[in-house]
């Protein structure tokens, strides 16, 4: 694994610009080399402004969306039109403003069955989209992740076992603190990506960030520490507030 790259931006606007530039660059490279850009997006609140920027008049046409395939690193166990839905947030901020082919948008279909069934279905959709066999592991060009102030990422929360999953691509977890089922990619997929970018902003992350990046390895308490791409590049794109104690 290469050394993580840590980028500290002056503020959230600068973080969004940094992430948007990197998104465009990685998309251009992947599309010219392999004809498509395979990216898994994060949920939560941090990426919303980035999505709005990418959907803006200035940025929208810098990406060849016809050749971009969007997935989600995790999804809440709610319908797609529920206020908690990560797909719903992305649709409002980005998808609804693009002419991206519907077949390129790989939503976690939370209505398709029990949480465990939904996880299995999504794993199958991943393998199908990447043209893999039953045991294949997709290698995303880019995976965006956020960081919770409790050290979780995607929906690998302390108190769950998702961060220790070594076989399945996607699992369903019950998250006690939110009294909610969630569907999450596991380190099997996350650590097979060509590039993983944590986008972390705000003072609420100032204490957890140095623990995750530089503290002792405690994956049960800090599940984000299990994100260590085996061949790919890990980047932390931070604002100054979140990085204040690094
Ligand atoms: C989710 C996200 C989650 C998020 C972190 C940070 O479904 O909520 O995938 O892992 O990235 O909780 O969330 P904020 O960006 O809102 O701080």
mmCIF file with all atom_site columns, C-alpha atoms and ligand atoms in Angstrom, residues 42-47 74-76 86 145-148 152-155 157 182 199 205, ligand 1:
data_model
loop_
_atom_site.group_PDB
_atom_site.id
_atom_site.type_symbol
_atom_site.label_atom_id
_atom_site.label_alt_id
_atom_site.label_comp_id
_atom_site.label_asym_id
_atom_site.label_entity_id
_atom_site.label_seq_id
_atom_site.pdbx_PDB_ins_code
_atom_site.Cartn_x
_atom_site.Cartn_y
_atom_site.Cartn_z
_atom_site.occupancy
_atom_site.B_iso_or_equiv
_atom_site.pdbx_formal_charge
_atom_site.auth_seq_id
_atom_site.auth_comp_id
_atom_site.auth_asym_id
_atom_site.auth_atom_id
_atom_site.pdbx_PDB_model_num
ATOM   1  C CA  . UNK A 1 42  ? -20.466 8.563  -0.297 1.00 0.00 ? 42  UNK A CA  1
ATOM   2  C CA  . UNK A 1 43  ? -23.583 9.566  1.528  1.00 0.00 ? 43  UNK A CA  1
ATOM   3  C CA  . UNK A 1 44  ? -24.013 11.920 4.451  1.00 0.00 ? 44  UNK A CA  1
ATOM   4  C CA  . UNK A 1 45  ? -23.909 15.707 4.236  1.00 0.00 ? 45  UNK A CA  1
ATOM   5  C CA  . UNK A 1 46  ? -20.300 16.465 3.238  1.00 0.00 ? 46  UNK A CA  1
ATOM   6  C CA  . UNK A 1 47  ? -20.491 15.479 -0.451 1.00 0.00 ? 47  UNK A CA  1
ATOM   7  C CA  . UNK A 1 74  ? -23.560 2.598  1.413  1.00 0.00 ? 74  UNK A CA  1
ATOM   8  C CA  . UNK A 1 75  ? -27.264 3.248  1.672  1.00 0.00 ? 75  UNK A CA  1
ATOM   9  C CA  . UNK A 1 76  ? -29.715 3.643  4.473  1.00 0.00 ? 76  UNK A CA  1
ATOM   10 C CA  . UNK A 1 86  ? -28.186 8.713  0.058  1.00 0.00 ? 86  UNK A CA  1
ATOM   11 C CA  . UNK A 1 145 ? -15.892 8.042  1.612  1.00 0.00 ? 145 UNK A CA  1
ATOM   12 C CA  . UNK A 1 146 ? -16.861 10.258 4.528  1.00 0.00 ? 146 UNK A CA  1
ATOM   13 C CA  . UNK A 1 147 ? -15.775 9.958  8.138  1.00 0.00 ? 147 UNK A CA  1
ATOM   14 C CA  . UNK A 1 148 ? -18.165 9.944  11.050 1.00 0.00 ? 148 UNK A CA  1
ATOM   15 C CA  . UNK A 1 152 ? -17.196 4.971  10.999 1.00 0.00 ? 152 UNK A CA  1
ATOM   16 C CA  . UNK A 1 153 ? -17.080 5.170  7.245  1.00 0.00 ? 153 UNK A CA  1
ATOM   17 C CA  . UNK A 1 154 ? -19.689 4.026  4.725  1.00 0.00 ? 154 UNK A CA  1
ATOM   18 C CA  . UNK A 1 155 ? -21.915 2.089  7.129  1.00 0.00 ? 155 UNK A CA  1
ATOM   19 C CA  . UNK A 1 157 ? -19.982 1.423  12.377 1.00 0.00 ? 157 UNK A CA  1
ATOM   20 C CA  . UNK A 1 182 ? -27.947 -0.050 6.413  1.00 0.00 ? 182 UNK A CA  1
ATOM   21 C CA  . UNK A 1 199 ? -13.711 13.884 2.068  1.00 0.00 ? 199 UNK A CA  1
ATOM   22 C CA  . UNK A 1 205 ? -14.082 15.635 12.926 1.00 0.00 ? 205 UNK A CA  1
HETATM 23 C C1  . LIG B 2 .   ? -23.740 7.836  5.322  1.00 0.00 ? 1   LIG B C1  1
HETATM 24 C C2  . LIG B 2 .   ? -22.305 7.949  4.884  1.00 0.00 ? 1   LIG B C2  1
HETATM 25 C C3  . LIG B 2 .   ? -21.466 8.054  6.106  1.00 0.00 ? 1   LIG B C3  1
HETATM 26 C C4  . LIG B 2 .   ? -20.951 9.471  6.100  1.00 0.00 ? 1   LIG B C4  1
HETATM 27 C C5  . LIG B 2 .   ? -20.356 9.840  7.425  1.00 0.00 ? 1   LIG B C5  1
HETATM 28 C C6  . LIG B 2 .   ? -19.986 11.333 7.451  1.00 0.00 ? 1   LIG B C6  1
HETATM 29 O O1  . LIG B 2 .   ? -24.490 7.046  4.755  1.00 0.00 ? 1   LIG B O1  1
HETATM 30 O O2  . LIG B 2 .   ? -24.084 8.633  6.207  1.00 0.00 ? 1   LIG B O2  1
HETATM 31 O O3  . LIG B 2 .   ? -21.898 7.084  3.992  1.00 0.00 ? 1   LIG B O3  1
HETATM 32 O O4  . LIG B 2 .   ? -20.397 7.152  6.160  1.00 0.00 ? 1   LIG B O4  1
HETATM 33 O O5  . LIG B 2 .   ? -19.971 9.598  5.075  1.00 0.00 ? 1   LIG B O5  1
HETATM 34 O O6  . LIG B 2 .   ? -21.330 9.596  8.423  1.00 0.00 ? 1   LIG B O6  1
HETATM 35 O O7  . LIG B 2 .   ? -21.174 12.036 7.297  1.00 0.00 ? 1   LIG B O7  1
HETATM 36 P P1  . LIG B 2 .   ? -21.179 13.635 7.135  1.00 0.00 ? 1   LIG B P1  1
HETATM 37 O O8  . LIG B 2 .   ? -20.589 13.913 5.790  1.00 0.00 ? 1   LIG B O8  1
HETATM 38 O O9  . LIG B 2 .   ? -22.646 14.010 7.198  1.00 0.00 ? 1   LIG B O9  1
HETATM 39 O O10 . LIG B 2 .   ? -20.362 14.201 8.263  1.00 0.00 ? 1   LIG B O10 1
#
